[in-house]
Amino acid sequence: AQSVTQLDSQVPVFEEAPVELRCNYSSSVSVYLFWYVQYPNQGLQLLLKYLSGSTLVKGINGFEAEFNKSQTSFHLRKPSVHISDTAEYFCAVSDWGGSEKLVFGKGTKLTVNP
Amino acid sequence: GAGVSQSPSNKVTEKGKDVELRCDPISGHTALYWYRQSLGQGLEFLIYFQGNSAPDKSGLPSDRFSAERTGGSVSTLTIQRTQQEDSAVYLCASSVGGGPYEQYFGPGTRLTVT
C-alpha cells in the first residue's frame, strides 16, 4: 500500500523567508503526487500536482515542488512567504490503478510570523 | 461553476443516534470520495464511488458506516449508532474519474458526538 511521510508537523518561519516542506512517499511503479493546502476552517485546495513529465512542478501562489524518484521525495518550496500562507499543507499520493483514492501525509502546519 | 457542497456543515448528535451526511459533487464528475479528518488520525479515506457503484469500501471503519450514491450524483454517508470516536470532519471530494485527476473537496461536515 502507498504511504506518505511528512517529516515536519510544524514549521514556523518569518515573513519573506524561504520555506521547504518535506514529503517522502513509498516507492511504486507509477507515482502521482499532490500538494493540498487547507486554510483555517476551510476545505482542501489543490496547490500543485505531478503526474508525469518535468520533475519541477509549479503551482498556485508561487509554490513549486520537485519530484525526485531516486530519493522518493516531493518537497514543496516557496522562495518568499507571506502571512497569508499560514495554513496546513498536505502531501498526497494517488493510489491510481487501485481505487484512485488519495493517501495523505499527516500534514505540516506552516506558521508565517511578521 | 458550483463546487462540491456538503450538508449539514455542523452536526451535533447524541451517542447511539444515527446520522446522515450529504454530498453534492460537481456536475459531470463520475468519481466521488469520502474522507474523514480527525486530530489523531489525519486524513483517512473511507469510500470511493465510480458512478453509482463503490469499487473500494476498504476505508469504512466498521459496519456502522455505509454510503450510497444515486443517479451518479448525490451521495449520502450514514453512520448508525454513533460513538464518540466518530467525531471528526467528514470531507467529500469529486473528480472527473478514470485517472489520477485532481479531486475537488467540499467544505466538510463537522460531526460531534456527545
PDB file of N, CA and C in Angstrom, chain A residues 16-65:
ATOM      1  N   GLU A  16       8.646  36.698   4.356  1.00  0.00           N
ATOM      2  CA  GLU A  16       9.626  36.928   3.288  1.00  0.00           C
ATOM      3  C   GLU A  16      10.797  35.941   3.320  1.00  0.00           C
ATOM      4  N   ALA A  17      10.811  35.019   4.257  1.00  0.00           N
ATOM      5  CA  ALA A  17      11.849  33.981   4.276  1.00  0.00           C
ATOM      6  C   ALA A  17      11.447  32.856   3.328  1.00  0.00           C
ATOM      7  N   PRO A  18      12.428  32.071   2.857  1.00  0.00           N
ATOM      8  CA  PRO A  18      12.102  30.898   2.050  1.00  0.00           C
ATOM      9  C   PRO A  18      11.621  29.760   2.950  1.00  0.00           C
ATOM     10  N   VAL A  19      10.876  28.838   2.360  1.00  0.00           N
ATOM     11  CA  VAL A  19      10.403  27.686   3.141  1.00  0.00           C
ATOM     12  C   VAL A  19      10.431  26.420   2.289  1.00  0.00           C
ATOM     13  N   GLU A  20      10.708  25.297   2.939  1.00  0.00           N
ATOM     14  CA  GLU A  20      10.622  23.987   2.293  1.00  0.00           C
ATOM     15  C   GLU A  20       9.852  23.063   3.221  1.00  0.00           C
ATOM     16  N   LEU A  21       8.809  22.449   2.690  1.00  0.00           N
ATOM     17  CA  LEU A  21       8.033  21.464   3.438  1.00  0.00           C
ATOM     18  C   LEU A  21       8.334  20.099   2.821  1.00  0.00           C
ATOM     19  N   ARG A  22       8.752  19.166   3.657  1.00  0.00           N
ATOM     20  CA  ARG A  22       9.281  17.912   3.140  1.00  0.00           C
ATOM     21  C   ARG A  22       8.220  16.822   3.066  1.00  0.00           C
ATOM     22  N   CYS A  23       8.329  16.013   2.012  1.00  0.00           N
ATOM     23  CA  CYS A  23       7.395  14.914   1.792  1.00  0.00           C
ATOM     24  C   CYS A  23       8.148  13.751   1.157  1.00  0.00           C
ATOM     25  N   ASN A  24       7.999  12.570   1.728  1.00  0.00           N
ATOM     26  CA  ASN A  24       8.533  11.352   1.139  1.00  0.00           C
ATOM     27  C   ASN A  24       7.402  10.350   0.958  1.00  0.00           C
ATOM     28  N   TYR A  25       7.471   9.561  -0.102  1.00  0.00           N
ATOM     29  CA  TYR A  25       6.419   8.605  -0.405  1.00  0.00           C
ATOM     30  C   TYR A  25       7.023   7.220  -0.545  1.00  0.00           C
ATOM     31  N   SER A  26       6.179   6.222  -0.417  1.00  0.00           N
ATOM     32  CA  SER A  26       6.645   4.849  -0.609  1.00  0.00           C
ATOM     33  C   SER A  26       6.758   4.602  -2.111  1.00  0.00           C
ATOM     34  N   SER A  27       7.771   3.861  -2.468  1.00  0.00           N
ATOM     35  CA  SER A  27       8.088   3.670  -3.873  1.00  0.00           C
ATOM     36  C   SER A  27       7.026   2.853  -4.584  1.00  0.00           C
ATOM     37  N   SER A  28       6.778   3.195  -5.840  1.00  0.00           N
ATOM     38  CA  SER A  28       5.810   2.460  -6.638  1.00  0.00           C
ATOM     39  C   SER A  28       6.185   2.619  -8.101  1.00  0.00           C
ATOM     40  N   VAL A  29       5.663   1.769  -8.934  1.00  0.00           N
ATOM     41  CA  VAL A  29       5.975   1.855 -10.364  1.00  0.00           C
ATOM     42  C   VAL A  29       5.463   3.169 -10.934  1.00  0.00           C
ATOM     43  N   SER A  30       4.213   3.465 -10.708  1.00  0.00           N
ATOM     44  CA  SER A  30       3.617   4.711 -11.181  1.00  0.00           C
ATOM     45  C   SER A  30       3.273   5.574  -9.981  1.00  0.00           C
ATOM     46  N   VAL A  31       3.730   6.808 -10.006  1.00  0.00           N
ATOM     47  CA  VAL A  31       3.510   7.700  -8.868  1.00  0.00           C
ATOM     48  C   VAL A  31       2.855   8.973  -9.349  1.00  0.00           C
ATOM     49  N   TYR A  32       1.800   9.315  -8.677  1.00  0.00           N
ATOM     50  CA  TYR A  32       1.097  10.575  -8.952  1.00  0.00           C
ATOM     51  C   TYR A  32       0.991  11.309  -7.618  1.00  0.00           C
ATOM     52  N   LEU A  33       1.570  12.509  -7.565  1.00  0.00           N
ATOM     53  CA  LEU A  33       1.758  13.198  -6.289  1.00  0.00           C
ATOM     54  C   LEU A  33       1.065  14.552  -6.296  1.00  0.00           C
ATOM     55  N   PHE A  34       0.585  14.946  -5.137  1.00  0.00           N
ATOM     56  CA  PHE A  34      -0.189  16.171  -4.991  1.00  0.00           C
ATOM     57  C   PHE A  34       0.212  16.890  -3.699  1.00  0.00           C
ATOM     58  N   TRP A  35       0.104  18.208  -3.724  1.00  0.00           N
ATOM     59  CA  TRP A  35       0.131  19.013  -2.512  1.00  0.00           C
ATOM     60  C   TRP A  35      -1.183  19.777  -2.431  1.00  0.00           C
ATOM     61  N   TYR A  36      -1.836  19.654  -1.270  1.00  0.00           N
ATOM     62  CA  TYR A  36      -3.066  20.395  -0.991  1.00  0.00           C
ATOM     63  C   TYR A  36      -2.813  21.342   0.171  1.00  0.00           C
ATOM     64  N   VAL A  37      -3.555  22.459   0.203  1.00  0.00           N
ATOM     65  CA  VAL A  37      -3.467  23.413   1.293  1.00  0.00           C
ATOM     66  C   VAL A  37      -4.844  23.543   1.940  1.00  0.00           C
ATOM     67  N   GLN A  38      -4.837  23.670   3.249  1.00  0.00           N
ATOM     68  CA  GLN A  38      -6.083  23.872   3.990  1.00  0.00           C
ATOM     69  C   GLN A  38      -5.925  25.109   4.870  1.00  0.00           C
ATOM     70  N   TYR A  39      -6.621  26.187   4.494  1.00  0.00           N
ATOM     71  CA  TYR A  39      -6.623  27.387   5.314  1.00  0.00           C
ATOM     72  C   TYR A  39      -7.563  27.168   6.493  1.00  0.00           C
ATOM     73  N   PRO A  40      -7.379  27.910   7.584  1.00  0.00           N
ATOM     74  CA  PRO A  40      -8.200  27.705   8.793  1.00  0.00           C
ATOM     75  C   PRO A  40      -9.683  27.691   8.473  1.00  0.00           C
ATOM     76  N   ASN A  41     -10.354  26.650   8.943  1.00  0.00           N
ATOM     77  CA  ASN A  41     -11.811  26.484   8.799  1.00  0.00           C
ATOM     78  C   ASN A  41     -12.273  26.435   7.346  1.00  0.00           C
ATOM     79  N   GLN A  42     -11.410  25.959   6.466  1.00  0.00           N
ATOM     80  CA  GLN A  42     -11.799  25.812   5.070  1.00  0.00           C
ATOM     81  C   GLN A  42     -11.506  24.402   4.582  1.00  0.00           C
ATOM     82  N   GLY A  43     -11.981  24.083   3.380  1.00  0.00           N
ATOM     83  CA  GLY A  43     -11.708  22.782   2.778  1.00  0.00           C
ATOM     84  C   GLY A  43     -10.325  22.737   2.161  1.00  0.00           C
ATOM     85  N   LEU A  44     -10.029  21.637   1.525  1.00  0.00           N
ATOM     86  CA  LEU A  44      -8.729  21.431   0.895  1.00  0.00           C
ATOM     87  C   LEU A  44      -8.720  22.016  -0.519  1.00  0.00           C
ATOM     88  N   GLN A  45      -7.605  22.651  -0.864  1.00  0.00           N
ATOM     89  CA  GLN A  45      -7.446  23.245  -2.194  1.00  0.00           C
ATOM     90  C   GLN A  45      -6.155  22.727  -2.804  1.00  0.00           C
ATOM     91  N   LEU A  46      -6.198  22.354  -4.072  1.00  0.00           N
ATOM     92  CA  LEU A  46      -5.003  21.835  -4.729  1.00  0.00           C
ATOM     93  C   LEU A  46      -4.002  22.959  -4.974  1.00  0.00           C
ATOM     94  N   LEU A  47      -2.740  22.736  -4.563  1.00  0.00           N
ATOM     95  CA  LEU A  47      -1.644  23.673  -4.838  1.00  0.00           C
ATOM     96  C   LEU A  47      -0.954  23.308  -6.137  1.00  0.00           C
ATOM     97  N   LEU A  48      -0.606  22.029  -6.282  1.00  0.00           N
ATOM     98  CA  LEU A  48       0.082  21.553  -7.482  1.00  0.00           C
ATOM     99  C   LEU A  48       0.051  20.030  -7.510  1.00  0.00           C
ATOM    100  N   LYS A  49       0.426  19.487  -8.689  1.00  0.00           N
ATOM    101  CA  LYS A  49       0.411  18.038  -8.854  1.00  0.00           C
ATOM    102  C   LYS A  49       1.513  17.620  -9.802  1.00  0.00           C
ATOM    103  N   TYR A  50       2.005  16.391  -9.596  1.00  0.00           N
ATOM    104  CA  TYR A  50       2.937  15.770 -10.522  1.00  0.00           C
ATOM    105  C   TYR A  50       2.292  14.497 -11.047  1.00  0.00           C
ATOM    106  N   LEU A  51       2.118  14.460 -12.361  1.00  0.00           N
ATOM    107  CA  LEU A  51       1.590  13.244 -12.984  1.00  0.00           C
ATOM    108  C   LEU A  51       2.663  12.586 -13.861  1.00  0.00           C
ATOM    109  N   SER A  52       3.399  13.410 -14.619  1.00  0.00           N
ATOM    110  CA  SER A  52       4.482  12.913 -15.468  1.00  0.00           C
ATOM    111  C   SER A  52       5.215  14.127 -16.016  1.00  0.00           C
ATOM    112  N   GLY A  53       6.303  13.876 -16.780  1.00  0.00           N
ATOM    113  CA  GLY A  53       6.986  14.978 -17.441  1.00  0.00           C
ATOM    114  C   GLY A  53       8.005  15.652 -16.559  1.00  0.00           C
ATOM    115  N   SER A  54       8.088  16.973 -16.661  1.00  0.00           N
ATOM    116  CA  SER A  54       9.092  17.739 -15.936  1.00  0.00           C
ATOM    117  C   SER A  54       8.996  17.481 -14.438  1.00  0.00           C
ATOM    118  N   THR A  55      10.163  17.299 -13.820  1.00  0.00           N
ATOM    119  CA  THR A  55      10.155  16.974 -12.391  1.00  0.00           C
ATOM    120  C   THR A  55       9.938  18.206 -11.516  1.00  0.00           C
ATOM    121  N   LEU A  56      10.085  19.393 -12.103  1.00  0.00           N
ATOM    122  CA  LEU A  56       9.821  20.627 -11.357  1.00  0.00           C
ATOM    123  C   LEU A  56       8.413  21.088 -11.711  1.00  0.00           C
ATOM    124  N   VAL A  57       7.580  21.152 -10.707  1.00  0.00           N
ATOM    125  CA  VAL A  57       6.173  21.479 -10.928  1.00  0.00           C
ATOM    126  C   VAL A  57       5.858  22.817 -10.263  1.00  0.00           C
ATOM    127  N   LYS A  58       5.223  23.697 -11.008  1.00  0.00           N
ATOM    128  CA  LYS A  58       4.842  24.992 -10.446  1.00  0.00           C
ATOM    129  C   LYS A  58       3.348  24.992 -10.148  1.00  0.00           C
ATOM    130  N   GLY A  59       2.989  25.623  -9.026  1.00  0.00           N
ATOM    131  CA  GLY A  59       1.595  25.663  -8.631  1.00  0.00           C
ATOM    132  C   GLY A  59       1.105  27.076  -8.404  1.00  0.00           C
ATOM    133  N   ILE A  60       0.008  27.151  -7.667  1.00  0.00           N
ATOM    134  CA  ILE A  60      -0.569  28.458  -7.395  1.00  0.00           C
ATOM    135  C   ILE A  60       0.168  29.142  -6.246  1.00  0.00           C
ATOM    136  N   ASN A  61      -0.032  30.454  -6.141  1.00  0.00           N
ATOM    137  CA  ASN A  61       0.504  31.249  -5.030  1.00  0.00           C
ATOM    138  C   ASN A  61       2.023  31.197  -4.911  1.00  0.00           C
ATOM    139  N   GLY A  62       2.720  30.936  -6.023  1.00  0.00           N
ATOM    140  CA  GLY A  62       4.176  30.974  -6.019  1.00  0.00           C
ATOM    141  C   GLY A  62       4.863  29.722  -5.487  1.00  0.00           C
ATOM    142  N   PHE A  63       4.104  28.672  -5.206  1.00  0.00           N
ATOM    143  CA  PHE A  63       4.695  27.431  -4.719  1.00  0.00           C
ATOM    144  C   PHE A  63       5.199  26.576  -5.879  1.00  0.00           C
ATOM    145  N   GLU A  64       6.220  25.765  -5.611  1.00  0.00           N
ATOM    146  CA  GLU A  64       6.708  24.785  -6.560  1.00  0.00           C
ATOM    147  C   GLU A  64       7.173  23.551  -5.796  1.00  0.00           C
ATOM    148  N   ALA A  65       7.270  22.439  -6.520  1.00  0.00           N
ATOM    149  CA  ALA A  65       7.724  21.203  -5.885  1.00  0.00           C
ATOM    150  C   ALA A  65       8.568  20.440  -6.889  1.00  0.00           C
TER     151      ALA A  65
END
